[in-house]
């Protein structure tokens, strides 16, 4: 049994404890299949797919890879039960989710043998997720992209490891074998990465948008803003973010309402379904109505950059790690390099102290 054979690789059936997270408009069938073929484990992003697109996307992954994979969606979205049915029908290995967990839905998944692996950004949320039935957790430190917490990974990881008895994946700030070695040494069962997989040649993101990520070399330009939906959101600073931050509450709400209508058309949601989703999300997260409506604008602003390829007219969700990535490589090269370097580092520190090389001064 090798050093990279962990509890999470045994649960998920992947070769390496390297997980590709489900980024809306990014984690498509091609990227998920490429991750699985490389020995990692990928999550298909279903929250931004139209209902009729979910099953074809699942089938596309299966056609391109024989590796196990998972699916990500919001348990409060209108077609959540339908996605669960598809996950069961097609024998998916795991689901990931964030806000809005429902005990009945989680029980249905677990009864079907599907692993529940939510993403959390705070200790109390990790404990609650396990109480609800999570089989493993992904903890995302504040370095991570998109919606993110305020606690750094190096503080959050040991807090959660001390508090729960399920495998924990570390996310936020990871890109290479050194990160995997550090996470495993701290007690994690593996690492989960979003930005690093976004910045690969297997990513569906248009070249014009990818170049914006490659060009960022200053961590301070990848900042947290509350202007998108009232919650902590880590993004690359660009003209859209600057306009949102300069606009008052009514200006942001007007933009959100327009984008929400477009999102409802793109996803096939009726006005009633949109209203029901807003009410349910409000119950799960007691933010203001304007913030909840603004949350509906986020997918369309992301789509403008991630699908349409117009990065200066959309949002660029990103982890701080983008500032240390200056080249796009394939998922195969990425995962193989992470595994190789992590194994070498862990083997080095497993040597008796007398046999370790002495650093030069």
Short mmCIF file of C-alpha atoms in Angstrom, two decimals:
data_model
loop_
_atom_site.label_atom_id
_atom_site.label_comp_id
_atom_site.label_asym_id
_atom_site.label_seq_id
_atom_site.Cartn_x
_atom_site.Cartn_y
_atom_site.Cartn_z
CA UNK A 1 0.00 0.00 0.00
CA UNK A 2 1.60 3.27 -1.15
CA UNK A 3 1.69 6.59 0.66
CA UNK A 4 -0.96 7.96 -1.72
CA UNK A 5 -3.36 5.11 -1.01
CA UNK A 6 -5.64 6.87 1.48
CA UNK A 7 -9.09 6.41 2.89
CA UNK A 8 -10.50 8.70 0.21
CA UNK A 9 -8.93 6.78 -2.70
CA UNK A 10 -10.40 3.59 -1.30
CA UNK A 11 -13.83 5.15 -0.88
CA UNK A 12 -13.90 6.84 -4.28
CA UNK A 13 -12.03 4.19 -6.24
CA UNK A 14 -9.48 6.60 -7.70
CA UNK A 15 -5.73 6.07 -7.98
CA UNK A 16 -4.61 9.33 -6.38
CA UNK A 17 -6.14 11.48 -3.60
CA UNK A 18 -6.52 14.43 -5.97
CA UNK A 19 -10.07 15.72 -6.42
CA UNK A 20 -11.35 18.12 -9.09
CA UNK A 21 -14.08 20.30 -7.64
CA UNK A 22 -17.29 21.22 -9.45
CA UNK A 23 -16.99 24.74 -10.82
CA UNK A 24 -20.08 26.07 -12.59
CA UNK A 25 -19.63 26.34 -16.37
CA UNK A 26 -16.16 24.76 -15.99
CA UNK A 27 -16.43 21.22 -14.61
CA UNK A 28 -17.97 19.72 -17.76
CA UNK A 29 -17.88 16.15 -19.05
CA UNK A 30 -14.53 16.63 -20.77
CA UNK A 31 -12.75 17.96 -17.70
CA UNK A 32 -14.28 15.32 -15.40
CA UNK A 33 -13.30 12.52 -17.78
CA UNK A 34 -9.76 13.89 -18.18
CA UNK A 35 -9.39 14.05 -14.39
CA UNK A 36 -10.57 10.46 -13.98
CA UNK A 37 -8.36 9.19 -16.79
CA UNK A 38 -5.40 10.86 -15.08
CA UNK A 39 -6.08 8.98 -11.83
CA UNK A 40 -7.91 11.70 -9.95
CA UNK A 41 -11.61 12.02 -9.15
CA UNK A 42 -13.83 14.63 -10.79
CA UNK A 43 -17.19 16.15 -9.93
CA UNK A 44 -19.53 17.16 -12.76
CA UNK A 45 -21.11 20.59 -12.19
CA UNK A 46 -24.88 20.15 -12.60
CA UNK A 47 -26.05 23.31 -10.86
CA UNK A 48 -25.54 25.34 -14.05
CA UNK A 49 -26.93 22.73 -16.46
CA UNK A 50 -30.45 22.76 -17.85
CA UNK A 51 -32.48 19.79 -16.54
CA UNK A 52 -32.41 18.08 -19.92
CA UNK A 53 -28.62 18.44 -20.13
CA UNK A 54 -27.77 16.53 -16.95
CA UNK A 55 -28.17 12.96 -18.16
CA UNK A 56 -26.37 13.54 -21.49
CA UNK A 57 -23.47 15.07 -19.54
CA UNK A 58 -23.30 12.01 -17.26
CA UNK A 59 -23.33 9.72 -20.31
CA UNK A 60 -20.61 11.81 -21.98
CA UNK A 61 -18.31 11.31 -18.99
CA UNK A 62 -18.99 7.58 -18.99
CA UNK A 63 -18.28 7.36 -22.72
CA UNK A 64 -14.93 9.14 -22.33
CA UNK A 65 -13.71 7.45 -19.15
CA UNK A 66 -14.22 4.26 -17.24
CA UNK A 67 -13.11 5.96 -14.03
CA UNK A 68 -15.60 6.64 -11.23
CA UNK A 69 -16.84 10.21 -10.85
CA UNK A 70 -19.36 12.29 -8.97
CA UNK A 71 -21.86 15.08 -9.49
CA UNK A 72 -22.39 18.41 -7.75
CA UNK A 73 -25.65 20.34 -7.39
CA UNK A 74 -27.65 22.40 -4.91
CA UNK A 75 -29.93 20.19 -2.86
CA UNK A 76 -32.45 23.05 -2.85
CA UNK A 77 -32.62 23.50 -6.63
CA UNK A 78 -35.95 22.49 -8.27
CA UNK A 79 -34.60 19.42 -10.09
CA UNK A 80 -32.48 18.14 -7.19
CA UNK A 81 -34.55 14.97 -6.76
CA UNK A 82 -34.29 14.27 -10.48
CA UNK A 83 -30.50 14.57 -10.31
CA UNK A 84 -30.44 12.18 -7.38
CA UNK A 85 -32.46 9.72 -9.45
CA UNK A 86 -29.93 10.02 -12.29
CA UNK A 87 -27.00 9.60 -9.90
CA UNK A 88 -28.53 6.39 -8.61
CA UNK A 89 -29.50 5.12 -12.07
CA UNK A 90 -26.02 5.62 -13.46
CA UNK A 91 -24.16 4.38 -10.41
CA UNK A 92 -22.23 7.55 -9.65
CA UNK A 93 -19.77 7.19 -6.79
CA UNK A 94 -20.37 10.46 -4.94
CA UNK A 95 -22.25 13.75 -4.77
CA UNK A 96 -20.94 17.06 -3.50
CA UNK A 97 -23.02 19.99 -2.34
CA UNK A 98 -22.86 23.12 -0.23
CA UNK A 99 -25.83 24.98 1.20
CA UNK A 100 -29.28 23.52 1.72
CA UNK A 101 -28.66 19.91 2.79
CA UNK A 102 -31.83 17.91 3.28
CA UNK A 103 -31.86 14.85 5.54
CA UNK A 104 -34.28 12.91 3.34
CA UNK A 105 -32.22 13.52 0.20
CA UNK A 106 -29.00 12.56 1.96
CA UNK A 107 -30.62 9.38 3.27
CA UNK A 108 -31.81 8.48 -0.23
CA UNK A 109 -28.28 8.86 -1.59
CA UNK A 110 -26.69 6.89 1.23
CA UNK A 111 -29.24 4.09 0.91
CA UNK A 112 -28.19 3.80 -2.74
CA UNK A 113 -24.52 3.56 -1.77
CA UNK A 114 -23.62 7.03 -3.06
CA UNK A 115 -21.11 8.93 -0.95
CA UNK A 116 -22.11 12.38 0.34
CA UNK A 117 -19.15 14.79 0.38
CA UNK A 118 -20.23 18.39 1.12
CA UNK A 119 -17.89 21.37 0.99
CA UNK A 120 -17.69 23.54 4.10
CA UNK A 121 -15.74 26.61 5.10
CA UNK A 122 -16.18 26.68 8.87
CA UNK A 123 -15.87 24.25 11.76
CA UNK A 124 -19.54 24.50 12.79
CA UNK A 125 -20.64 23.72 9.24
CA UNK A 126 -18.37 20.68 9.16
CA UNK A 127 -19.87 19.36 12.39
CA UNK A 128 -23.42 19.97 11.13
CA UNK A 129 -22.67 18.23 7.82
CA UNK A 130 -21.44 15.12 9.61
CA UNK A 131 -24.54 15.13 11.84
CA UNK A 132 -26.66 15.13 8.68
CA UNK A 133 -24.82 12.11 7.32
CA UNK A 134 -21.79 13.26 5.35
CA UNK A 135 -19.43 10.37 4.52
CA UNK A 136 -16.46 12.71 4.01
CA UNK A 137 -15.86 16.45 3.90
CA UNK A 138 -14.08 18.94 1.71
CA UNK A 139 -12.95 21.87 3.82
CA UNK A 140 -12.14 25.02 1.87
CA UNK A 141 -9.92 27.60 3.46
CA UNK A 142 -10.22 31.29 2.75
CA UNK A 143 -7.57 31.06 0.01
CA UNK A 144 -10.07 29.21 -2.18
CA UNK A 145 -12.02 30.74 -5.04
CA UNK A 146 -15.68 31.59 -5.45
CA UNK A 147 -17.75 31.57 -2.27
CA UNK A 148 -15.25 31.06 0.50
CA UNK A 149 -14.89 31.41 4.23
CA UNK A 150 -12.53 33.58 6.24
CA UNK A 151 -10.44 30.89 7.96
CA UNK A 152 -7.16 29.92 6.24
CA UNK A 153 -6.73 26.27 5.25
CA UNK A 154 -3.86 25.72 7.67
CA UNK A 155 -6.10 26.71 10.59
CA UNK A 156 -9.38 25.18 9.39
CA UNK A 157 -7.95 21.76 8.49
CA UNK A 158 -6.66 20.80 11.96
CA UNK A 159 -9.79 22.25 13.59
CA UNK A 160 -12.02 19.98 11.52
CA UNK A 161 -9.73 16.95 11.78
CA UNK A 162 -9.93 17.21 15.57
CA UNK A 163 -13.72 17.50 15.53
CA UNK A 164 -14.99 14.87 13.07
CA UNK A 165 -14.38 11.19 12.41
CA UNK A 166 -14.85 11.10 8.62
CA UNK A 167 -12.16 11.55 5.93
CA UNK A 168 -11.34 15.18 5.22
CA UNK A 169 -10.14 16.67 1.92
CA UNK A 170 -8.23 19.95 2.10
CA UNK A 171 -9.00 22.70 -0.42
CA UNK A 172 -7.83 26.27 -0.83
CA UNK A 173 -4.32 27.09 -2.03
CA UNK A 174 -3.29 23.75 -3.55
CA UNK A 175 -1.63 23.26 -6.93
CA UNK A 176 1.25 20.75 -6.71
CA UNK A 177 2.84 17.77 -4.98
CA UNK A 178 4.15 19.88 -2.13
CA UNK A 179 0.59 20.84 -1.25
CA UNK A 180 -0.58 17.24 -1.33
CA UNK A 181 2.33 16.14 0.84
CA UNK A 182 1.59 18.90 3.36
CA UNK A 183 -2.11 18.01 3.49
CA UNK A 184 -1.44 14.31 3.99
CA UNK A 185 1.18 15.05 6.64
CA UNK A 186 -1.39 17.17 8.50
CA UNK A 187 -3.88 14.30 8.50
CA UNK A 188 -6.04 15.04 5.46
CA UNK A 189 -7.08 12.18 3.17
CA UNK A 190 -6.27 14.18 0.05
CA UNK A 191 -6.65 17.54 -1.65
CA UNK A 192 -9.40 19.14 -3.74
CA UNK A 193 -8.62 21.78 -6.36
CA UNK A 194 -10.76 24.02 -8.53
CA UNK A 195 -8.62 26.82 -9.91
CA UNK A 196 -5.74 24.49 -10.79
CA UNK A 197 -8.02 22.25 -12.87
CA UNK A 198 -9.65 25.30 -14.45
CA UNK A 199 -6.15 26.30 -15.57
CA UNK A 200 -5.47 23.18 -17.65
CA UNK A 201 -5.58 22.42 -21.35
CA UNK A 202 -8.57 20.14 -20.69
CA UNK A 203 -10.62 23.04 -19.32
CA UNK A 204 -13.55 24.25 -21.46
CA UNK A 205 -12.86 27.87 -20.52
CA UNK A 206 -12.18 30.00 -23.63
CA UNK A 207 -8.55 31.06 -24.26
CA UNK A 208 -9.39 34.75 -23.81
CA UNK A 209 -10.60 34.07 -20.26
CA UNK A 210 -7.85 31.58 -19.41
CA UNK A 211 -5.29 34.23 -20.33
CA UNK A 212 -6.68 36.51 -17.62
CA UNK A 213 -5.94 33.78 -15.06
CA UNK A 214 -2.45 33.15 -16.42
CA UNK A 215 -1.69 36.89 -16.43
CA UNK A 216 -2.47 37.31 -12.72
CA UNK A 217 0.79 37.22 -10.78
CA UNK A 218 -0.15 39.34 -7.78
CA UNK A 219 -2.13 37.62 -5.03
CA UNK A 220 -3.60 40.96 -3.96
CA UNK A 221 -5.54 41.13 -7.25
CA UNK A 222 -7.47 37.99 -6.29
CA UNK A 223 -9.61 39.46 -3.59
CA UNK A 224 -12.70 38.84 -1.51
CA UNK A 225 -15.75 40.94 -2.29
CA UNK A 226 -19.26 41.13 -0.82
CA UNK A 227 -20.63 43.04 -3.81
CA UNK A 228 -21.79 40.05 -5.87
CA UNK A 229 -24.35 38.54 -3.51
CA UNK A 230 -23.58 39.81 -0.03
CA UNK A 231 -21.42 36.80 0.80
CA UNK A 232 -17.64 36.39 0.71
CA UNK A 233 -16.67 35.79 -2.89
CA UNK A 234 -13.04 35.52 -4.05
CA UNK A 235 -12.52 36.86 -7.56
CA UNK A 236 -9.90 38.33 -9.85
CA UNK A 237 -10.39 42.09 -9.92
CA UNK A 238 -11.79 43.23 -13.27
CA UNK A 239 -14.14 45.94 -14.61
CA UNK A 240 -17.33 44.08 -13.67
CA UNK A 241 -16.25 43.62 -10.07
CA UNK A 242 -15.22 47.26 -9.88
CA UNK A 243 -18.64 48.37 -11.18
CA UNK A 244 -20.47 46.14 -8.70
CA UNK A 245 -18.45 47.50 -5.81
CA UNK A 246 -19.01 51.09 -6.93
CA UNK A 247 -22.77 50.63 -7.39
CA UNK A 248 -25.20 51.18 -4.55
CA UNK A 249 -27.62 48.50 -3.29
CA UNK A 250 -30.32 49.45 -5.83
CA UNK A 251 -27.88 49.36 -8.73
CA UNK A 252 -26.72 45.90 -7.74
CA UNK A 253 -30.29 44.71 -7.29
CA UNK A 254 -31.29 45.96 -10.76
CA UNK A 255 -28.39 44.05 -12.32
CA UNK A 256 -29.29 40.99 -10.27
CA UNK A 257 -32.93 41.01 -11.38
CA UNK A 258 -31.95 41.16 -15.04
CA UNK A 259 -29.43 38.36 -14.64
CA UNK A 260 -31.84 36.25 -12.59
CA UNK A 261 -34.41 36.37 -15.38
CA UNK A 262 -31.77 35.28 -17.87
CA UNK A 263 -30.65 32.47 -15.54
CA UNK A 264 -34.23 31.21 -15.25
CA UNK A 265 -34.44 31.02 -19.05
CA UNK A 266 -31.07 29.27 -19.36
CA UNK A 267 -31.88 26.62 -16.75
CA UNK A 268 -35.55 26.14 -17.69
CA UNK A 269 -36.80 27.34 -14.31
CA UNK A 270 -40.29 28.80 -14.22
CA UNK A 271 -41.01 32.01 -12.34
CA UNK A 272 -42.70 29.93 -9.65
CA UNK A 273 -39.71 27.63 -9.32
CA UNK A 274 -37.38 30.61 -9.11
CA UNK A 275 -39.53 32.12 -6.35
CA UNK A 276 -39.68 28.82 -4.47
CA UNK A 277 -35.91 28.46 -4.72
CA UNK A 278 -35.42 31.96 -3.35
CA UNK A 279 -37.76 31.26 -0.43
CA UNK A 280 -36.03 27.97 0.35
CA UNK A 281 -32.55 29.47 0.14
CA UNK A 282 -33.66 32.29 2.44
CA UNK A 283 -34.77 29.73 5.01
CA UNK A 284 -31.41 27.98 4.76
CA UNK A 285 -29.38 31.20 4.92
CA UNK A 286 -31.08 34.17 6.58
CA UNK A 287 -29.56 36.87 4.39
CA UNK A 288 -31.55 39.79 3.02
CA UNK A 289 -33.90 39.44 0.06
CA UNK A 290 -31.70 41.66 -2.10
CA UNK A 291 -28.68 39.50 -1.40
CA UNK A 292 -30.64 36.37 -2.28
CA UNK A 293 -31.82 37.87 -5.56
CA UNK A 294 -28.28 39.03 -6.27
CA UNK A 295 -27.11 35.45 -5.82
CA UNK A 296 -29.16 34.51 -8.87
CA UNK A 297 -27.13 36.91 -11.02
CA UNK A 298 -23.84 35.22 -10.23
CA UNK A 299 -24.19 32.24 -12.63
CA UNK A 300 -24.90 34.48 -15.61
CA UNK A 301 -22.02 36.80 -14.81
CA UNK A 302 -19.77 33.76 -14.54
CA UNK A 303 -21.14 32.41 -17.82
CA UNK A 304 -20.21 35.60 -19.64
CA UNK A 305 -16.55 34.94 -18.83
CA UNK A 306 -16.42 31.15 -18.64
CA UNK A 307 -18.61 30.28 -21.63
CA UNK A 308 -18.88 33.37 -23.81
CA UNK A 309 -15.20 34.21 -23.47
CA UNK A 310 -15.68 37.89 -22.61
CA UNK A 311 -13.76 38.11 -19.32
CA UNK A 312 -14.11 41.87 -18.88
CA UNK A 313 -17.91 41.53 -18.90
CA UNK A 314 -18.17 38.66 -16.45
CA UNK A 315 -16.92 37.42 -13.09
CA UNK A 316 -13.62 35.58 -12.68
CA UNK A 317 -13.96 33.38 -9.62
CA UNK A 318 -10.49 32.27 -8.56
CA UNK A 319 -8.45 30.97 -5.72
CA UNK A 320 -5.35 32.90 -4.71
CA UNK A 321 -3.26 30.05 -6.09
CA UNK A 322 -3.83 31.37 -9.64
CA UNK A 323 -1.14 33.97 -8.97
CA UNK A 324 1.46 31.18 -8.76
CA UNK A 325 0.40 29.34 -11.94
CA UNK A 326 1.95 30.62 -15.16
CA UNK A 327 1.32 27.77 -17.60
CA UNK A 328 -1.52 25.51 -18.73
CA UNK A 329 -0.84 21.77 -18.74
CA UNK A 330 -3.04 18.72 -19.27
CA UNK A 331 -4.89 17.00 -16.42
CA UNK A 332 -2.73 13.95 -17.07
CA UNK A 333 0.49 15.93 -16.62
CA UNK A 334 -0.93 17.79 -13.62
CA UNK A 335 -2.09 14.76 -11.65
CA UNK A 336 0.99 12.69 -12.54
CA UNK A 337 3.28 15.52 -11.45
CA UNK A 338 1.43 16.03 -8.17
CA UNK A 339 1.58 12.31 -7.38
CA UNK A 340 5.25 12.00 -8.30
CA UNK A 341 6.38 15.01 -6.30
CA UNK A 342 4.24 14.16 -3.26
CA UNK A 343 5.54 10.60 -3.16
CA UNK A 344 9.14 11.82 -3.40
CA UNK A 345 8.66 14.33 -0.58
CA UNK A 346 6.89 11.89 1.71
CA UNK A 347 9.49 9.20 1.03
CA UNK A 348 12.26 11.67 1.83
CA UNK A 349 10.85 12.52 5.21
CA UNK A 350 10.17 8.89 5.98
CA UNK A 351 13.91 8.23 5.91
CA UNK A 352 15.82 7.98 9.21
CA UNK A 353 17.02 11.45 10.16
CA UNK A 354 20.68 10.49 9.70
CA UNK A 355 20.02 9.53 6.09
CA UNK A 356 18.25 12.74 5.11
CA UNK A 357 20.18 15.17 2.94
CA UNK A 358 21.43 18.21 4.84
CA UNK A 359 20.23 21.49 3.25
CA UNK A 360 23.02 23.74 1.99
CA UNK A 361 23.43 27.14 3.63
#
